Short mmCIF file of C-alpha atoms and ligand atoms in Angstrom, two decimals:
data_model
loop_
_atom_site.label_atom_id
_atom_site.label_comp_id
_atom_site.label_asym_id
_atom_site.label_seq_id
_atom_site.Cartn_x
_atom_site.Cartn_y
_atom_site.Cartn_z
CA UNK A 1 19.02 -7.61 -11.95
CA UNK A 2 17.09 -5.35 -9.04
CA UNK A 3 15.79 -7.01 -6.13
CA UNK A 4 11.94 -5.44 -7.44
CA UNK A 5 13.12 -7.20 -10.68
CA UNK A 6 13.53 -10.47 -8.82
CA UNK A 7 10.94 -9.97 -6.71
CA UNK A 8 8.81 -9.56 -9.96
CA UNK A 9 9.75 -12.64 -11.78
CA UNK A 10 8.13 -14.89 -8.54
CA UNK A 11 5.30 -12.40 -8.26
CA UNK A 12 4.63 -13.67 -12.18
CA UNK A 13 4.90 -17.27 -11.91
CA UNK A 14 2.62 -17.23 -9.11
CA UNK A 15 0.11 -15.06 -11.05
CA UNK A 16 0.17 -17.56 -13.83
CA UNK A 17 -0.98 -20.57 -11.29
CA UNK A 18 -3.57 -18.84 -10.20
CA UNK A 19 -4.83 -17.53 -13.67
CA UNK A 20 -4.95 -21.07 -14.97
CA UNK A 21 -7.51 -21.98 -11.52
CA UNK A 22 -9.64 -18.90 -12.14
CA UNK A 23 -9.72 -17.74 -15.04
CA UNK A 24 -9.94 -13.68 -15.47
CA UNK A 25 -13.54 -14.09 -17.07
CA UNK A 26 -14.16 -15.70 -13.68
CA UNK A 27 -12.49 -12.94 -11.84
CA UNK A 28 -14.72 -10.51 -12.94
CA UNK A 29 -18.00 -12.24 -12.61
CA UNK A 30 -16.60 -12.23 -8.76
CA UNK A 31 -15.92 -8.64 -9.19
CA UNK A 32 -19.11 -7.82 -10.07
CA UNK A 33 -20.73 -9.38 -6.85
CA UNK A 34 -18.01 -8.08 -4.72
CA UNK A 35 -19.44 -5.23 -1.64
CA UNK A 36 -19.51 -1.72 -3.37
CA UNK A 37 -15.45 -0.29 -2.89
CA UNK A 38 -15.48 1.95 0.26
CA UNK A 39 -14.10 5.70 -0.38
CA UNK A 40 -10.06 5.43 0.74
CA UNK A 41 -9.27 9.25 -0.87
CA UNK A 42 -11.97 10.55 1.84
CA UNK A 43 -10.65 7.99 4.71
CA UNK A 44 -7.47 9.61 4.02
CA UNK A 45 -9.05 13.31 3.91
CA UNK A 46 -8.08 13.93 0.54
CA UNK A 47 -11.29 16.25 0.10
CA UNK A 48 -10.78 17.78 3.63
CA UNK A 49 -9.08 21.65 2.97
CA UNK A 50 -6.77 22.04 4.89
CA UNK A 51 -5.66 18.73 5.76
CA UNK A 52 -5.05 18.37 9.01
CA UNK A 53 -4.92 15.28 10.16
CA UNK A 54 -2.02 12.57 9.80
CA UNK A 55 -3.91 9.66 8.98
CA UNK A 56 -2.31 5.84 9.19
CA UNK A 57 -2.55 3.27 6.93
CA UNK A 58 -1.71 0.57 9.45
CA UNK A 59 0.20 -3.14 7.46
CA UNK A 60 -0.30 -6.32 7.80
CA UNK A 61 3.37 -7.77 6.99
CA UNK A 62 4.73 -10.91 8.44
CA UNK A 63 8.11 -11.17 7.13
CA UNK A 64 10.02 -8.52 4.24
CA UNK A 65 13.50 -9.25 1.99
CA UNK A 66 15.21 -6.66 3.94
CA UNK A 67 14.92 -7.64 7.70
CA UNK A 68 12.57 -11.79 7.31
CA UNK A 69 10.40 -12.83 9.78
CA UNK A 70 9.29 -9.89 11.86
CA UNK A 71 6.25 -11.13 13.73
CA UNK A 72 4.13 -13.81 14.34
CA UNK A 73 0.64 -12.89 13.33
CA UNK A 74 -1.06 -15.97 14.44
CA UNK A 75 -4.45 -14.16 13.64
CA UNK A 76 -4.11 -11.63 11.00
CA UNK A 77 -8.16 -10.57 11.45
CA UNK A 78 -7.62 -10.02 15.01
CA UNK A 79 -4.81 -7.46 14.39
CA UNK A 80 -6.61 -5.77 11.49
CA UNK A 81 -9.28 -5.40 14.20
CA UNK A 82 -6.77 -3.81 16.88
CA UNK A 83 -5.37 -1.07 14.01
CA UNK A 84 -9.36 -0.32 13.66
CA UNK A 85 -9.83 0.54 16.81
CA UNK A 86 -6.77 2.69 17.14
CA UNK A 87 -8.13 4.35 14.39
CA UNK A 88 -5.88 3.60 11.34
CA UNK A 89 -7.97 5.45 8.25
CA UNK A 90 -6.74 2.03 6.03
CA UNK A 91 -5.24 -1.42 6.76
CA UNK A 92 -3.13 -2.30 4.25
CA UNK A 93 -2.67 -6.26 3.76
CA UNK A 94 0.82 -8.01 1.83
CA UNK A 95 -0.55 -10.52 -0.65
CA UNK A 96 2.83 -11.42 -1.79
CA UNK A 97 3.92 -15.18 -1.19
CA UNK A 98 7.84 -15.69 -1.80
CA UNK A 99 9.02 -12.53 -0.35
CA UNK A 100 6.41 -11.48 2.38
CA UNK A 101 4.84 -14.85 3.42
CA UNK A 102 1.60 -12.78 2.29
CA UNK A 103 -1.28 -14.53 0.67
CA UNK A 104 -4.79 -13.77 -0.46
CA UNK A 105 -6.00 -15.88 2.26
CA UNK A 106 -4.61 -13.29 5.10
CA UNK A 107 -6.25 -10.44 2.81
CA UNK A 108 -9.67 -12.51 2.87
CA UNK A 109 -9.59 -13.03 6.91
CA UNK A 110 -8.85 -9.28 7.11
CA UNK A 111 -11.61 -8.25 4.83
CA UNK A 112 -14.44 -10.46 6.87
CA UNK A 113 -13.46 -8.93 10.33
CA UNK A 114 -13.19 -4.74 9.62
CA UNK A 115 -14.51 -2.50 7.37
CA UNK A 116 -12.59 0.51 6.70
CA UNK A 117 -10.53 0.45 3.22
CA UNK A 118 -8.52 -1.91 2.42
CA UNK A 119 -5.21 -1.76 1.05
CA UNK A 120 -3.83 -4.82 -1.53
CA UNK A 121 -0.62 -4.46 -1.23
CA UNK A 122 1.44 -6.46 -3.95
CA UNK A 123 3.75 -6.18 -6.72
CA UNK A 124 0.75 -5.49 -9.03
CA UNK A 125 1.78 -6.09 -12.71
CA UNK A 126 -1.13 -7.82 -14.74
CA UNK A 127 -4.57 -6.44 -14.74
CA UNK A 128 -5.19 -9.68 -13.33
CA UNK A 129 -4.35 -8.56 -9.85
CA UNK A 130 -6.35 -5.44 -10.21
CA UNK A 131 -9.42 -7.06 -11.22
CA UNK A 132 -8.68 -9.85 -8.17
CA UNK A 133 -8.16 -7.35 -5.38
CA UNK A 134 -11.30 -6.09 -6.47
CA UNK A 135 -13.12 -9.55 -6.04
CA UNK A 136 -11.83 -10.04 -3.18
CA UNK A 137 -12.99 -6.99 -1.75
CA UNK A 138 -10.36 -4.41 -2.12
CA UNK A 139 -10.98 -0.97 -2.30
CA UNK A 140 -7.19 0.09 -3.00
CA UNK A 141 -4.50 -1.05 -5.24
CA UNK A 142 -0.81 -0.67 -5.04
CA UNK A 143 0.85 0.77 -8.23
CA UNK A 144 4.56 0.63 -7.75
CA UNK A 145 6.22 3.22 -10.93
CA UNK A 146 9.09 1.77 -10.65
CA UNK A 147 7.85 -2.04 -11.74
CA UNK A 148 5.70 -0.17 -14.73
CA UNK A 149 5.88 1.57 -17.99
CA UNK A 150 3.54 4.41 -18.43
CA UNK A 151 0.95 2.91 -20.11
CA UNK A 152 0.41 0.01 -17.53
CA UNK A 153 0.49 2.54 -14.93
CA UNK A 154 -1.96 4.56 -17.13
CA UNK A 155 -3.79 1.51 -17.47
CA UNK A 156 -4.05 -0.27 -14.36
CA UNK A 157 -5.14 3.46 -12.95
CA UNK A 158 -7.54 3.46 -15.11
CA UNK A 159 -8.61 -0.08 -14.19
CA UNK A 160 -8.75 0.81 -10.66
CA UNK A 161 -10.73 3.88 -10.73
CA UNK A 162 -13.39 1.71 -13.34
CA UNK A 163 -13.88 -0.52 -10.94
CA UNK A 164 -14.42 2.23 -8.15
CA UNK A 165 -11.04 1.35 -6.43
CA UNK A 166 -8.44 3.99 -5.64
CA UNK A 167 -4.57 3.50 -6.14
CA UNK A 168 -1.62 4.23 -3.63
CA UNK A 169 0.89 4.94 -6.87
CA UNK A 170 4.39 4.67 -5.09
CA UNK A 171 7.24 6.21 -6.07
CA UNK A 172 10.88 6.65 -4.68
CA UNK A 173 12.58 9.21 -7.19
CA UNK A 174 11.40 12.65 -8.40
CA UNK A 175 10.86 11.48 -11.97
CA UNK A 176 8.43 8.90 -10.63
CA UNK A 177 6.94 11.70 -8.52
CA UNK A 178 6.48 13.76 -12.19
CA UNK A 179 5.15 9.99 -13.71
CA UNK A 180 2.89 9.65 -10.87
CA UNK A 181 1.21 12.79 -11.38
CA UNK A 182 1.15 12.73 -15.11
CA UNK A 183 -0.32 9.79 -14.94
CA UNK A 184 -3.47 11.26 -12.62
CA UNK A 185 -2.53 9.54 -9.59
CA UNK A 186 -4.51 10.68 -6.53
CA UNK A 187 -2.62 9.10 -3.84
CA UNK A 188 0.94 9.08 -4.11
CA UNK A 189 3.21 7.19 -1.87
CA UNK A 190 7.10 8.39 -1.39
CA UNK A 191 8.37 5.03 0.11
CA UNK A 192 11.72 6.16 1.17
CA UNK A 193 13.17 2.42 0.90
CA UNK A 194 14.65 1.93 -2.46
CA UNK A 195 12.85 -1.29 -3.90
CA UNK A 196 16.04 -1.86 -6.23
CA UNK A 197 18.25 -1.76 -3.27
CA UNK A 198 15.95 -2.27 -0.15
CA UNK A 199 17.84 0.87 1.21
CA UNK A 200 15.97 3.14 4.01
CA UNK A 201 16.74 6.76 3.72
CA UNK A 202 14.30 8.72 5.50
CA UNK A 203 16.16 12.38 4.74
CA UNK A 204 14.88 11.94 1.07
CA UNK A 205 11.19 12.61 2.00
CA UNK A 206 11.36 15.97 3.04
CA UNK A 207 12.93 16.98 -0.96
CA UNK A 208 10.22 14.77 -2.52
CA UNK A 209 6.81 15.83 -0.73
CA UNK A 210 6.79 19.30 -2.16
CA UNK A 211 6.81 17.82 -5.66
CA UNK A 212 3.28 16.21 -5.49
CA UNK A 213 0.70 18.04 -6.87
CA UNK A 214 -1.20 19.79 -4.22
CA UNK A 215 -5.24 17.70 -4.73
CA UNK A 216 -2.82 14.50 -3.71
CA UNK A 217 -2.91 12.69 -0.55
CA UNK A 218 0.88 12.35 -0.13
CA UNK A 219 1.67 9.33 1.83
CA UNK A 220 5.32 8.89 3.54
CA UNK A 221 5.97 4.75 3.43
CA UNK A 222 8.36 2.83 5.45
CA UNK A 223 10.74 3.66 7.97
CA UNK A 224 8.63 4.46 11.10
CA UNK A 225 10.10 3.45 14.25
CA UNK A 226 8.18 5.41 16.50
CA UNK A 227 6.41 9.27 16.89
CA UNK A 228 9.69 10.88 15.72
CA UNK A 229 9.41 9.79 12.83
CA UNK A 230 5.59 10.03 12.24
CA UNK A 231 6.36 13.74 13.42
CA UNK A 232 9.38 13.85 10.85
CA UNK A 233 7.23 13.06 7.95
CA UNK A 234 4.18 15.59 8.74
CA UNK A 235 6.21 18.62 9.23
CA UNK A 236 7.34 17.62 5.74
CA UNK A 237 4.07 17.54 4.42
CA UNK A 238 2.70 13.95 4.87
CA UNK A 239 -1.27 13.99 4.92
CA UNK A 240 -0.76 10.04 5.83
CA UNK A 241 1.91 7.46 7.09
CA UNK A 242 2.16 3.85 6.10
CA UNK A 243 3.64 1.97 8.60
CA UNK A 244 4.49 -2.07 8.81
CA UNK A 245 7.06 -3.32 11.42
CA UNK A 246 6.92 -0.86 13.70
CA UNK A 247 2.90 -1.80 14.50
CA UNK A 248 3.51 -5.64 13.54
CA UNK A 249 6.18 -5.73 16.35
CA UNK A 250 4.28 -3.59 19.16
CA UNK A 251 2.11 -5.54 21.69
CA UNK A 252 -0.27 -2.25 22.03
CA UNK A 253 -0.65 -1.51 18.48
CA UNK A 254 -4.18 0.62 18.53
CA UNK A 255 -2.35 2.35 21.16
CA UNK A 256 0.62 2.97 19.03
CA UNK A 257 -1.71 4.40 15.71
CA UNK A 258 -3.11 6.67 17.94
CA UNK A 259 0.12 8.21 19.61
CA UNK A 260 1.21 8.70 15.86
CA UNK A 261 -2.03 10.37 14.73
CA UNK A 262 -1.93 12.31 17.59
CA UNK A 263 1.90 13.47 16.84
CA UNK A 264 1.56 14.14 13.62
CA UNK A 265 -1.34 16.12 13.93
CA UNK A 266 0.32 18.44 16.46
CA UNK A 267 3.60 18.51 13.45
CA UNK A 268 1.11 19.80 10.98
CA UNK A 269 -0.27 22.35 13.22
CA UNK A 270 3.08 23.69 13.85
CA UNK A 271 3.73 23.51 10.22
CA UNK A 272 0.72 25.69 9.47
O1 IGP B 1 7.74 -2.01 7.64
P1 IGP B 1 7.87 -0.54 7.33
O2 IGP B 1 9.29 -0.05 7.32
O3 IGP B 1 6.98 0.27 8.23
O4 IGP B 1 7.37 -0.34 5.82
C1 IGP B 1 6.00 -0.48 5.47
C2 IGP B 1 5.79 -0.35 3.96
O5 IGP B 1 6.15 0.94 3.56
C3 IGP B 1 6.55 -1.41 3.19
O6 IGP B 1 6.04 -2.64 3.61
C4 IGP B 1 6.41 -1.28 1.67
C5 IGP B 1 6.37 -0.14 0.95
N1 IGP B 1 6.24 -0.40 -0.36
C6 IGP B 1 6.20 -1.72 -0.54
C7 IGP B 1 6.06 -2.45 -1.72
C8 IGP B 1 6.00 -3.80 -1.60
C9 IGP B 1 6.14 -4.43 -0.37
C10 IGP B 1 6.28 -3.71 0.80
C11 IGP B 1 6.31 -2.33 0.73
#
């Protein structure tokens, strides 16, 4: 068994609680009265030709399987607020308990306080959790290929995009790249930490970007220690960066999103 396999069997069980205290017809009645989904393929310049910014979707992550506790984010809203005003295009917040000491709760406090898009990042495997991140609020879902078959990553797309959301589809390998696409993904993340092995290899992105169809925003996940690497990633062709510890662990975090929108911008522009 994979770690994401693991991972998955906890994600499940705790989806089943909560299905059994609100039921999905419940759910979608919530949906339904949920704020309108904010536009996260324009935050993240998907329509802007050429793209030239780097754009940062800034995480919320307290603790991960590969490194535990990293920070303590006392007040979850109050750094959500901080990665606003360095300008991060999306905050992405970890709703997964066991693993990531996530919880809807933290997503909820970020949504009240900031209003750019908003990322829910979890091991989403049920259309339950679609139509959920949508009640409360979301206007992106994470689809990881490697945790899916193609027709629930067909589906929960599909979902997504019904319900006016957008979808960071993650991949690691080329074939999920090809899956991805095939599958009409319009953000696709290359996370270059292996989810089966919680390896970080940042040398893979720079074989991977080229493979994603040109009308995706290609996002480079994980990895980020600093403007090296933000720079790394956009002379590759990253139109975005996801980045978790790194900002988690920095006292001057708005100040840290914009030193790596600033260096990646200057990467792409000596790409060009
Ligand atoms: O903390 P980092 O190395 O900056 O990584 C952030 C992000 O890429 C990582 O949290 C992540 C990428 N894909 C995921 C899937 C599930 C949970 C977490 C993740």
């Amino acid at each position: 068994m994979t770690v994401l396999d693991d991972i998955i069997v906890g994600v499940r069980e705790d989806l089943e609680a909560r299905r059994t205290q609100v039921p999905l017809e419940e759910l979608k009645l919530l949906a339904a009265q949920a704020p309108a989904p904010r536009d996260a393929y324009a935050a993240l310049g998907g329509a802007e030709e050429p793209r030239q910014q780097l754009k940062v979707i800034a995480e919320v992550k307290r603790k991960s399987p590969s490194k535990g506790a990293l920070a303590e984010i006392a007040d979850p809203a109050e750094l959500a607020v901080r990665y606003e005003q360095g300008g991060a295009a999306v905050i992405s917040v970890l709703t997964e308990q066991r693993r990531f000491n996530g919880s809807l709760a933290d997503f909820d406090a970020v949504r009240a306080a900031v209003d750019i898009p908003l990322l829910r990042k979890d091991f989403n495997v049920d259309e339950y959790q679609i139509w959920e991140a949508r009640a409360h609020g979301a206007d992106l879902v994470l689809l990881i290929v490697a945790a899916l078959d193609d027709e629930q990553l067909r589906g929960f797309l599909a979902l997504a995009h019904e319900l006016g959301m957008e979808a960071l589809v993650e991949t690691h390998t080329a074939e999920e790249i090809d899956r991805a696409a095939a599958a009409g993904a319009r953000i696709i993340g290359v996370n270059v930490r292996n989810l089966k092995t919680l390896d970080v290899d940042r040398s893979i992105f720079a074989g991977r970007a080229g493979r994603i169809p040109a009308g995706a925003v290609v996002v480079a996940e994980s990895g980020v220690r600093g403007a090296a690497d933000v720079e790394h990633y956009a002379a590759h062709g990253a139109n975005a960066v996801l980045v978790g510890e790194a900002l988690v662990k920095d006292n001057a975090p708005a100040e840290a999103i914009a030193e790596f929108g600033a260096a990646g911008a200057a990467a792409i522009a000596a790409r060009a």
